[in-house]
PDB file of C-alpha atoms in Angstrom:
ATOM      1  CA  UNK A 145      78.217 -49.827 -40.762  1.00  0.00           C
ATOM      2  CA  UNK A 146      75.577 -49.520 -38.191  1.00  0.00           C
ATOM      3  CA  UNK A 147      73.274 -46.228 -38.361  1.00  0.00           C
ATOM      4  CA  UNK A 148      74.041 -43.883 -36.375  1.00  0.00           C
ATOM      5  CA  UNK A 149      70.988 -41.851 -36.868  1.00  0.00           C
ATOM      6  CA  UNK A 150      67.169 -42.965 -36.053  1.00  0.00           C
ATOM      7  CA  UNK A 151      64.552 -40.833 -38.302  1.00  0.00           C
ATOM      8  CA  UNK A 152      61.481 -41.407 -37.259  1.00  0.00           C
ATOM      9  CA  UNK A 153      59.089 -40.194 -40.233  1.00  0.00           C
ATOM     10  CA  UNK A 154      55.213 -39.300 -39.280  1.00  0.00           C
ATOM     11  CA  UNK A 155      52.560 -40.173 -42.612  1.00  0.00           C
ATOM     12  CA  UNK A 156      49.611 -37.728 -43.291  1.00  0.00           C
ATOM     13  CA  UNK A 157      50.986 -34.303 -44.040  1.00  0.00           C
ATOM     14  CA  UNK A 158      54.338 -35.465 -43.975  1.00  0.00           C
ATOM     15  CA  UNK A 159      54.765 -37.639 -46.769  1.00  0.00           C
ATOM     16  CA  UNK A 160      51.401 -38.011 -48.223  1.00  0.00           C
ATOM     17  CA  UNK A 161      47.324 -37.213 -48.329  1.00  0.00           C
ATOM     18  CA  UNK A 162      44.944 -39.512 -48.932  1.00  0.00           C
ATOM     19  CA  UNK A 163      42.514 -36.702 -49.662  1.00  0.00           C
ATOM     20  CA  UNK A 164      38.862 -36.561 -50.331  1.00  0.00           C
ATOM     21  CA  UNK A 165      38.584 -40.822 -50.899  1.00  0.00           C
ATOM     22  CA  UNK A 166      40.227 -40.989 -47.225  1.00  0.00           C
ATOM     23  CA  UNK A 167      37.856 -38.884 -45.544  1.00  0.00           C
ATOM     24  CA  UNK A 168      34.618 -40.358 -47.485  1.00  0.00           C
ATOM     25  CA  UNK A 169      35.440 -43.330 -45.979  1.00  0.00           C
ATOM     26  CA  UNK A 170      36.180 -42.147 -42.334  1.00  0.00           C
ATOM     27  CA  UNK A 171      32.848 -40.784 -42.624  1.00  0.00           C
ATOM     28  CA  UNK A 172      31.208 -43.583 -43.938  1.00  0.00           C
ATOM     29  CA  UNK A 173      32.450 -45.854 -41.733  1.00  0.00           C
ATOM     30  CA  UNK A 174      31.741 -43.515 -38.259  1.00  0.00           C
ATOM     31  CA  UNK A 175      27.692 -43.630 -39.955  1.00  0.00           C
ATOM     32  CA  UNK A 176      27.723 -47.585 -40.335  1.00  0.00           C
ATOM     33  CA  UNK A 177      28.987 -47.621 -36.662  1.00  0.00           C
ATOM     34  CA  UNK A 178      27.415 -44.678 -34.521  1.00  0.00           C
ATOM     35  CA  UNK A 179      24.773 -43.320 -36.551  1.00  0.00           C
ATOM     36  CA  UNK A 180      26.603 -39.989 -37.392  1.00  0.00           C
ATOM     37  CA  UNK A 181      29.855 -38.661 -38.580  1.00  0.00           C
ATOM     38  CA  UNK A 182      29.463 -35.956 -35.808  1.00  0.00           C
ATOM     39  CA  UNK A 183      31.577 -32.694 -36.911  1.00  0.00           C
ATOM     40  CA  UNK A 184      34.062 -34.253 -39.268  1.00  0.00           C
ATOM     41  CA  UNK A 185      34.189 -31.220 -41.289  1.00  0.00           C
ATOM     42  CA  UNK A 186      35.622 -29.063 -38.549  1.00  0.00           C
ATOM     43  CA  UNK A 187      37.483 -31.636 -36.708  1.00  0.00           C
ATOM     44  CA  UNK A 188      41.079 -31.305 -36.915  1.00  0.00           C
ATOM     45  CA  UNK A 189      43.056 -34.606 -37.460  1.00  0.00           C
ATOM     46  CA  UNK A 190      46.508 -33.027 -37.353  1.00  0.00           C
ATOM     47  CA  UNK A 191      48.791 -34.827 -34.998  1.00  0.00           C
ATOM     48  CA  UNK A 192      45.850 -36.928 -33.280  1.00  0.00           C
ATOM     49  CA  UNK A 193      45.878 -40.741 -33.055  1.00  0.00           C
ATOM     50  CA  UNK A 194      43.269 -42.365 -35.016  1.00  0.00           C
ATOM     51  CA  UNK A 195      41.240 -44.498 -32.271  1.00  0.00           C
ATOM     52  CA  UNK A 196      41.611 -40.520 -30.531  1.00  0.00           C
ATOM     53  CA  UNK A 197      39.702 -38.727 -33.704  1.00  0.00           C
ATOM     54  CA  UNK A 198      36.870 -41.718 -33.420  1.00  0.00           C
ATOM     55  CA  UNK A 199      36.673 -41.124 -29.621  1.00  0.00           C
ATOM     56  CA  UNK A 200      36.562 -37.342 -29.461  1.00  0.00           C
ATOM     57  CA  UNK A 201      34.020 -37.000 -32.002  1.00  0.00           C
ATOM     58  CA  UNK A 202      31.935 -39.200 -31.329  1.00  0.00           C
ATOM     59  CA  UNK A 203      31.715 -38.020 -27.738  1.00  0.00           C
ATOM     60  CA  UNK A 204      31.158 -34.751 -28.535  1.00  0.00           C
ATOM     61  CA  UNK A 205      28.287 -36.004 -30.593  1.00  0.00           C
ATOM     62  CA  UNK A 206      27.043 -37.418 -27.755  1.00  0.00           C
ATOM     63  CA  UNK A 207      27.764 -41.106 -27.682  1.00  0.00           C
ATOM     64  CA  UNK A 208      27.631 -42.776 -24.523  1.00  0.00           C
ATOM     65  CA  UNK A 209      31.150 -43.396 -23.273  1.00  0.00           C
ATOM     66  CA  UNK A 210      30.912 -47.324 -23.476  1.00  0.00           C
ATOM     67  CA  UNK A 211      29.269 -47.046 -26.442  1.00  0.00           C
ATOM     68  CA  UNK A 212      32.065 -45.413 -27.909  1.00  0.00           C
ATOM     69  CA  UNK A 213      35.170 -47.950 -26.363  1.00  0.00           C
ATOM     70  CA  UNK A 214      32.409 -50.606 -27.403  1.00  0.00           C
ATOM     71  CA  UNK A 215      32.196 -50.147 -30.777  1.00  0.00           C
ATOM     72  CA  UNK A 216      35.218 -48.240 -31.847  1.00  0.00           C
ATOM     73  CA  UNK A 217      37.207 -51.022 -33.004  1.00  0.00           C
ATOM     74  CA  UNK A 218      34.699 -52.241 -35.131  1.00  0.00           C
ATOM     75  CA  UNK A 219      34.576 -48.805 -36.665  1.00  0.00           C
ATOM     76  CA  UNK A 220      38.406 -48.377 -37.378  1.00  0.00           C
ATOM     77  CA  UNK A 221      38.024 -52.104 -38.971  1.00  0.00           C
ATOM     78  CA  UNK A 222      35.775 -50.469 -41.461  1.00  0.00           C
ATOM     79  CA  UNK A 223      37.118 -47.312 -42.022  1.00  0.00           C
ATOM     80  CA  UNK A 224      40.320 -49.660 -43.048  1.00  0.00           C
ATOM     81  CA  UNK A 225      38.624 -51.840 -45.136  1.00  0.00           C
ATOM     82  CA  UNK A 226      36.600 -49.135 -47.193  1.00  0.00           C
ATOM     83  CA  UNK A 227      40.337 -46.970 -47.394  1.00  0.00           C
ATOM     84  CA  UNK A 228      41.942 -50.004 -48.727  1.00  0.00           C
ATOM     85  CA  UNK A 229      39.077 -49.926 -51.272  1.00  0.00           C
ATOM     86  CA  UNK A 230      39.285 -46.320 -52.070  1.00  0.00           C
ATOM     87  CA  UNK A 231      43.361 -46.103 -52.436  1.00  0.00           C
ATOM     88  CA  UNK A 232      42.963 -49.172 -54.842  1.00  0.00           C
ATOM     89  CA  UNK A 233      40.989 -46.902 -57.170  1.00  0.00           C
ATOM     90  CA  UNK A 234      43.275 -44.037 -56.390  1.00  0.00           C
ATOM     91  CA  UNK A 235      46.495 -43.833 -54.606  1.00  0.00           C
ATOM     92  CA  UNK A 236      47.185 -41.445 -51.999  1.00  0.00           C
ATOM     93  CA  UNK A 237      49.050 -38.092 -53.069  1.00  0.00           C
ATOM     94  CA  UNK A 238      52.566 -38.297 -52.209  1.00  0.00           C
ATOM     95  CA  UNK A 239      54.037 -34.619 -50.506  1.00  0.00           C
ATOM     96  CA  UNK A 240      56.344 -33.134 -52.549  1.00  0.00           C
ATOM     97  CA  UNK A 241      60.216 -34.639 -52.723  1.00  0.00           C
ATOM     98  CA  UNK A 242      58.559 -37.548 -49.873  1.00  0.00           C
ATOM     99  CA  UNK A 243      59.853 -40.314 -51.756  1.00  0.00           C
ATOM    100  CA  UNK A 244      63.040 -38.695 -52.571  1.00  0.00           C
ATOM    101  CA  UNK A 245      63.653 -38.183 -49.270  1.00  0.00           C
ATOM    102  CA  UNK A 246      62.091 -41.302 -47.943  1.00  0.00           C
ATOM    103  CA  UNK A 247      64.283 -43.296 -50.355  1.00  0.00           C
ATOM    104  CA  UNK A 248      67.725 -41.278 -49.422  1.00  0.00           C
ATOM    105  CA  UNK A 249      67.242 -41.839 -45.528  1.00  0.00           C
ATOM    106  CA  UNK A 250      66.484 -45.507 -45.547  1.00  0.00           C
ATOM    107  CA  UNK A 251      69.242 -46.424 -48.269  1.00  0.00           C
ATOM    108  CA  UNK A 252      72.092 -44.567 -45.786  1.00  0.00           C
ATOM    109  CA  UNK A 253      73.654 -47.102 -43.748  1.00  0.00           C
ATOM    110  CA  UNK A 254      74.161 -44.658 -40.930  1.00  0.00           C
ATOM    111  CA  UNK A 255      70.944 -44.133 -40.532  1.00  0.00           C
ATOM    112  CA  UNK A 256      68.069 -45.880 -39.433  1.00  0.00           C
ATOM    113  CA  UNK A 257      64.069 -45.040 -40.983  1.00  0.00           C
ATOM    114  CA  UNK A 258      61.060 -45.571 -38.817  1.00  0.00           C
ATOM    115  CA  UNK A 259      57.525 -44.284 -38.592  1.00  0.00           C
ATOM    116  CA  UNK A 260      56.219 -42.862 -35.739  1.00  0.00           C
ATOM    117  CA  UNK A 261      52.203 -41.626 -37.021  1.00  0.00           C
ATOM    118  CA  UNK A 262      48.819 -41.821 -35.345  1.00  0.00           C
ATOM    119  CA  UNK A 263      47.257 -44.425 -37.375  1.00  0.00           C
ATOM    120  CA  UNK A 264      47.029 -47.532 -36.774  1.00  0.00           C
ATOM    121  CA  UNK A 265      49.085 -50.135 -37.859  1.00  0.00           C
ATOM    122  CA  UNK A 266      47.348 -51.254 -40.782  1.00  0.00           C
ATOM    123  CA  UNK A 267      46.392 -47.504 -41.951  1.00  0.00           C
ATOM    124  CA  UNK A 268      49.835 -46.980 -42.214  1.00  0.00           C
ATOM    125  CA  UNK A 269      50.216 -50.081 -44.421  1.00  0.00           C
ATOM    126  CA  UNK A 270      47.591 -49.923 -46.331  1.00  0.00           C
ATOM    127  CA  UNK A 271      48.649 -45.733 -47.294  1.00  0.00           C
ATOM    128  CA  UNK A 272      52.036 -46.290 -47.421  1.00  0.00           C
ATOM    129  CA  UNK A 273      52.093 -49.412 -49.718  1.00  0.00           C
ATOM    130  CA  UNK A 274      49.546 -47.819 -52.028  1.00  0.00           C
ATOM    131  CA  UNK A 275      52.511 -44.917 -52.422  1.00  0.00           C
ATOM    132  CA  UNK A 276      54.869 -47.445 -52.848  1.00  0.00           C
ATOM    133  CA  UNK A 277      56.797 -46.632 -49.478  1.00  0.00           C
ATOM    134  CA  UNK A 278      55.558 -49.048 -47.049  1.00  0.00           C
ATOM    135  CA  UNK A 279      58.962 -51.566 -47.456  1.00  0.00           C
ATOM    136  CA  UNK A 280      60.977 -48.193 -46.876  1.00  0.00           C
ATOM    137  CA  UNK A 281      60.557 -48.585 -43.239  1.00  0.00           C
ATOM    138  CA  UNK A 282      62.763 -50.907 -40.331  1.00  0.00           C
ATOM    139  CA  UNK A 283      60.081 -50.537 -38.022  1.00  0.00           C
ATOM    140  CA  UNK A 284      57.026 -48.311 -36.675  1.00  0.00           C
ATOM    141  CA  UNK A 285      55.126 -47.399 -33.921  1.00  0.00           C
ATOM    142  CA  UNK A 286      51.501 -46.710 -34.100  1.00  0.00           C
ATOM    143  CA  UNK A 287      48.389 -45.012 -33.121  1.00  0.00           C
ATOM    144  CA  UNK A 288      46.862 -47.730 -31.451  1.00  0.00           C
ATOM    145  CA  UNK A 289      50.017 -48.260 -28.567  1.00  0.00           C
ATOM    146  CA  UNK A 290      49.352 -44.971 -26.681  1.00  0.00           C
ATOM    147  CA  UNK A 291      46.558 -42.911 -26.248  1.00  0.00           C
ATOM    148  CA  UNK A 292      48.774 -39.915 -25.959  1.00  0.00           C
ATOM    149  CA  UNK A 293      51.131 -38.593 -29.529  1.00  0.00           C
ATOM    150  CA  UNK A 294      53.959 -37.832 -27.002  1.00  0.00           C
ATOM    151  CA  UNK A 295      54.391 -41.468 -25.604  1.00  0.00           C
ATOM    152  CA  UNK A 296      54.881 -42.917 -29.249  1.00  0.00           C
ATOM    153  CA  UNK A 297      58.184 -41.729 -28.850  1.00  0.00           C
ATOM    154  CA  UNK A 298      59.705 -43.588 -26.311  1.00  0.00           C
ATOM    155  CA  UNK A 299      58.065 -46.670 -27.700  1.00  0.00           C
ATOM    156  CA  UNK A 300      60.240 -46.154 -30.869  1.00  0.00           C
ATOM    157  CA  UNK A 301      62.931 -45.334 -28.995  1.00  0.00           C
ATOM    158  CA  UNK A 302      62.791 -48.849 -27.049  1.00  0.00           C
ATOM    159  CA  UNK A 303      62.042 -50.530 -30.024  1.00  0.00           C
ATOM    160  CA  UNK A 304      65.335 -48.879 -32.122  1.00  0.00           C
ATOM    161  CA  UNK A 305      66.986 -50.632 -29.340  1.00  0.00           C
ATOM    162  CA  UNK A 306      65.314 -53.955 -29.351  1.00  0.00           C
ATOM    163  CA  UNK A 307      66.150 -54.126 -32.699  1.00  0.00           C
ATOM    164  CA  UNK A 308      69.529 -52.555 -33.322  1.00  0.00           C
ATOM    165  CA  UNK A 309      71.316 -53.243 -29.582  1.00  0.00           C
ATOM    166  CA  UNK A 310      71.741 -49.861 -29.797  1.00  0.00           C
ATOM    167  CA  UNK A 311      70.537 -47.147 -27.710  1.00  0.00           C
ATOM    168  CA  UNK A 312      70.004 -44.189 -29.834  1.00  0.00           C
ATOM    169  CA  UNK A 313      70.951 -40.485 -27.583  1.00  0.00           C
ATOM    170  CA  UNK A 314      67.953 -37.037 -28.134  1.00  0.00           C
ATOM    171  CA  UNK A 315      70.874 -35.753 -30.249  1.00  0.00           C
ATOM    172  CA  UNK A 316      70.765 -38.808 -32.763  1.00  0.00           C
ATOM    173  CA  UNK A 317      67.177 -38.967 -33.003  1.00  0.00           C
ATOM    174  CA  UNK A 318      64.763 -36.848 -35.509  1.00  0.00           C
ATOM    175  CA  UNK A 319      61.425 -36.845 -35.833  1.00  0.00           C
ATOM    176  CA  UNK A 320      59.880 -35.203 -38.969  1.00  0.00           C
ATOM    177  CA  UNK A 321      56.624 -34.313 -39.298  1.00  0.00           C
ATOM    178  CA  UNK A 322      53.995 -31.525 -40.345  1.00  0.00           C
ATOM    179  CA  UNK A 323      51.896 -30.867 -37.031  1.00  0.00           C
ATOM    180  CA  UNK A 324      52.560 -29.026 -33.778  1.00  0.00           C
ATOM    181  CA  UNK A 325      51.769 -32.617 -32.220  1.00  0.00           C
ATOM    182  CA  UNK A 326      55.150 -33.966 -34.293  1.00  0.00           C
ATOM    183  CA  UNK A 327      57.172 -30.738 -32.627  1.00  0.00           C
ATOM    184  CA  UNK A 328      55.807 -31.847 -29.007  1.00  0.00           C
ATOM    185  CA  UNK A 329      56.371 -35.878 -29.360  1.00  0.00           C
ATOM    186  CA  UNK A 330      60.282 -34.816 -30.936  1.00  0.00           C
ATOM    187  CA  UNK A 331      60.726 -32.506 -27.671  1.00  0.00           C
ATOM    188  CA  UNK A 332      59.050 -34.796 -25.075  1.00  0.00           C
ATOM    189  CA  UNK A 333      62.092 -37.076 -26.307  1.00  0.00           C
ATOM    190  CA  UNK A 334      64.695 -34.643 -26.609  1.00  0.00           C
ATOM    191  CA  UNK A 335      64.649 -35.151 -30.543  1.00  0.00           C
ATOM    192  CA  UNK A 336      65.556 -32.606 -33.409  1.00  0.00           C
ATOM    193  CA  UNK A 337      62.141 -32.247 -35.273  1.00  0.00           C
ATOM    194  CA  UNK A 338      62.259 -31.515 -38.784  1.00  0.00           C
ATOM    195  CA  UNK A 339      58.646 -29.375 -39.107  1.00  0.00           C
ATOM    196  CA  UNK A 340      56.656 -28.189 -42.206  1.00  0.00           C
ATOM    197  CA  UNK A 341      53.373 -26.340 -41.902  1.00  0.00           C
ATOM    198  CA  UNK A 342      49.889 -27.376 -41.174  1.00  0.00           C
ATOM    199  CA  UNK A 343      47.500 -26.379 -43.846  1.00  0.00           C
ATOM    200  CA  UNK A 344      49.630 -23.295 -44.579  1.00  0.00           C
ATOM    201  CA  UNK A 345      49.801 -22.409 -40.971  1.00  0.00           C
ATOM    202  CA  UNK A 346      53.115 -22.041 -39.497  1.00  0.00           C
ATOM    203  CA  UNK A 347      53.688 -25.148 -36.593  1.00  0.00           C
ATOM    204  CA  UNK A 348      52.731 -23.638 -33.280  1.00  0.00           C
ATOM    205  CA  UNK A 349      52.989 -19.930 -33.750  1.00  0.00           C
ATOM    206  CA  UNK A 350      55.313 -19.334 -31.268  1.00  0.00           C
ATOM    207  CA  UNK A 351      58.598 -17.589 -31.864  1.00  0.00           C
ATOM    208  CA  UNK A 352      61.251 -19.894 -34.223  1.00  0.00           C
ATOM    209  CA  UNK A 353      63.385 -22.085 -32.526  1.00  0.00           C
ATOM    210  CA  UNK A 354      66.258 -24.792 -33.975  1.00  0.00           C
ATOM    211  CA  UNK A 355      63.758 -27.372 -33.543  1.00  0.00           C
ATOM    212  CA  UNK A 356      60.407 -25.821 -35.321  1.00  0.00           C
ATOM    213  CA  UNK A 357      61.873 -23.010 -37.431  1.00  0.00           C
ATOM    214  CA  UNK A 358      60.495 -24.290 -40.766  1.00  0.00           C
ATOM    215  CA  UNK A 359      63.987 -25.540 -42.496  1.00  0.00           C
ATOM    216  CA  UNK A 360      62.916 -27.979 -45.047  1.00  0.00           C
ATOM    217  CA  UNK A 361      65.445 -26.943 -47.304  1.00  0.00           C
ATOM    218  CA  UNK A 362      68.566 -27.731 -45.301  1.00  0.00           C
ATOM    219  CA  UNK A 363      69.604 -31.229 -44.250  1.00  0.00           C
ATOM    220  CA  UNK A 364      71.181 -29.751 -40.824  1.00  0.00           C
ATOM    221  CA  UNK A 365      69.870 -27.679 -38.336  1.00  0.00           C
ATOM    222  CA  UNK A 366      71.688 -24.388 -38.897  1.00  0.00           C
ATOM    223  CA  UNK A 367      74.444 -23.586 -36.557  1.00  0.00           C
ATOM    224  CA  UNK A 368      73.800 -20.553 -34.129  1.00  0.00           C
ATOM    225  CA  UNK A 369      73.920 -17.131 -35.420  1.00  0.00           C
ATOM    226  CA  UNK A 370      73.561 -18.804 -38.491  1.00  0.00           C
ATOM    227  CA  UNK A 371      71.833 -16.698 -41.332  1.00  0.00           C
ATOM    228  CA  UNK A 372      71.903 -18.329 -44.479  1.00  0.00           C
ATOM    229  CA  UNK A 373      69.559 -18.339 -46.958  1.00  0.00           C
ATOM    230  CA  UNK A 374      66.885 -20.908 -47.404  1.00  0.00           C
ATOM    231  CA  UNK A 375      68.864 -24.020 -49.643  1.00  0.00           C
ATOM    232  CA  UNK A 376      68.744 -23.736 -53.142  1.00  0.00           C
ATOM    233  CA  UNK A 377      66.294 -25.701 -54.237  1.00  0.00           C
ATOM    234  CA  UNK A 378      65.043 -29.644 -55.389  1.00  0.00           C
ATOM    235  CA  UNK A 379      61.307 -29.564 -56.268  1.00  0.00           C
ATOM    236  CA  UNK A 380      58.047 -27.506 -56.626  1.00  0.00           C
ATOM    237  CA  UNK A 381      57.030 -24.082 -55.345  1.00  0.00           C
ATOM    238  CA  UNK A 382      56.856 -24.412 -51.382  1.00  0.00           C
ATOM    239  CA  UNK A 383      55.314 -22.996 -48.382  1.00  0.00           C
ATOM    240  CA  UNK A 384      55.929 -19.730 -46.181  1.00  0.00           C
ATOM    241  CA  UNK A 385      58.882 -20.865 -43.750  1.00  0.00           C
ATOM    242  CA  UNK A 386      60.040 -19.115 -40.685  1.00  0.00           C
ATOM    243  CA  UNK A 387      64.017 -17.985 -40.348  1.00  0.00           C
ATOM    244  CA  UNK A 388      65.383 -15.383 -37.918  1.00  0.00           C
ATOM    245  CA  UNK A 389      62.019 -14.243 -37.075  1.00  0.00           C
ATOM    246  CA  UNK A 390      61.290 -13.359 -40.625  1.00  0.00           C
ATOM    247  CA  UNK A 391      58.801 -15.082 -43.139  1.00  0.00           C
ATOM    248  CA  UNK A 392      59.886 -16.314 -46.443  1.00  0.00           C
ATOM    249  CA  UNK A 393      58.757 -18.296 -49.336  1.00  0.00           C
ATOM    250  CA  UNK A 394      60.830 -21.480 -51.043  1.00  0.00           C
ATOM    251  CA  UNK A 395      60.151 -20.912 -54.528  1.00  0.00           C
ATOM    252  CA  UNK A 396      60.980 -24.885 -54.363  1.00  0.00           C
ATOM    253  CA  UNK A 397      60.867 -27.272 -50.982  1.00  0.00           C
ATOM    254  CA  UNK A 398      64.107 -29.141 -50.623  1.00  0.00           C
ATOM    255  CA  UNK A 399      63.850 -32.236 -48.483  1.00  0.00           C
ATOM    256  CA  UNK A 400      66.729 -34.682 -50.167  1.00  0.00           C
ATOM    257  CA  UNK A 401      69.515 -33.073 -48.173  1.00  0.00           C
ATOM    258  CA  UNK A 402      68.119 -34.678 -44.729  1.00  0.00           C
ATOM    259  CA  UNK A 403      69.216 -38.192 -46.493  1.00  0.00           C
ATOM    260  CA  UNK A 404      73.063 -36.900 -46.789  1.00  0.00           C
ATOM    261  CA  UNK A 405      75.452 -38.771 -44.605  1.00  0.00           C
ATOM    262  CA  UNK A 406      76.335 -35.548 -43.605  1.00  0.00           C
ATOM    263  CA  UNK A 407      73.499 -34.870 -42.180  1.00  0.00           C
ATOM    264  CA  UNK A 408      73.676 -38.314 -40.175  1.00  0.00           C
ATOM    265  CA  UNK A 409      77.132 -37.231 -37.814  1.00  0.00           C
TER     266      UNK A 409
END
């Protein structure tokens, strides 16, 4: 059977965090290269593309312009090697029911798993194999092949093709992530986005719609008018959510459902 579905999953936030270790070595590396970290601890990585977050700081910490495109290869090459280091000594934290959900989509046959994530090609690999996910995956596209989160998606979308022969419609695609960048790359595409919150923060603020409304315990976007409850429940104590312009809490997060065929017609 050939999928019929293309999920395109984004990494940090989504399905894991590489945490403190992840960041010490961002930093360090950014010091080796430039001199300075600039304002790491108030820069927000959420939905940026990692040769982006080494660009815009270290511009605003006033790095000449070519000494920034210059150099900041050589600083991602660092940052990789020191992460591969640090996840060695201890793996990245997996998001709740990630690999459940990770393992459900990519063993349906009607649907096809792919990342779509700002990091670079070997960030992903490096994060994702340390979690033991990495050989989950058909294909992805990374951080390095725009310099824009909303043109990764018709990258994957030409690649789905290249690989399958198949051209997959806005209505067959999803894109999950955690970051209002996710929502903007799923819509630039005409994708359903599956969204969870940034940091505790509900994605964009704006009033719910089918595509960010914050649904991680249902499989399927609800039907209009639809009021159900948030579904009954798979794992740990979750997030606030938005439904029907109300908050809620999940005492538990499901995220399974998304890998029933069901959910791939």
């Amino acid at each position: 059977m050939s999928a019929r579905r293309l999920v395109l999953f984004d990494v940090d936030g989504t399905l894991l965090s590489s945490g403190r270790r992840g960041l010490a070595a961002f930093s360090e590396a950014l010091r080796r290269t430039f001199g300075t970290e600039g304002d790491l601890a108030g820069y927000r990585f959420e939905g940026k593309l990692d040769p982006v977050i080494v660009h815009e700081l270290m511009r605003a910490a006033g790095i000449p312009e070519a000494v920034v495109a210059e150099r900041r290869d050589a600083a991602l090459s660092l940052y990789l090697d020191l992460l591969e280091e640090a996840l060695a000594v201890e793996p990245p934290a997996l998001k709740p029911g990630a690999a459940e959900l990770v393992a459900r989509v990519s063993a349906s046959p009607e649907a096809l798993s792919a990342l779509l994530t700002g990091n670079v090609r070997r960030g992903a690999r490096i994060k994702l194999t340390a979690a033991g996910l990495w050989d989950r995956f058909r294909f992805g596209v990374f951080g390095d092949e725009a310099w824009r989160r909303v043109d990764l998606g018709p990258i994957a979308l030409a690649r789905a093709l290249e690989l399958t022969g198949r051209e997959f419609s806005p209505a067959e695609t999803v894109v999950v992530g955690d970051a209002r960048a996710d929502v903007e790359c799923g819509r630039a595409i005409g994708a359903r986005v599956v969204a969870g919150p940034e940091e505790g923060r509900l994605v964009g603020r704006q009033a719910p719609s089918r595509d960010d409304r914050l649904r991680l315990g249902r499989g399927l976007p609800p039907r209009r008018g639809d009021r159900s409850r948030p579904g009954r429940a798979a794992h740990r104590r979750g997030p606030l959510w938005r439904e029907d312009g109300r908050l809620h809490r999940h005492r538990r997060v499901r995220l399974a459902r998304v890998g029933d065929p069901r959910w791939c017609r």
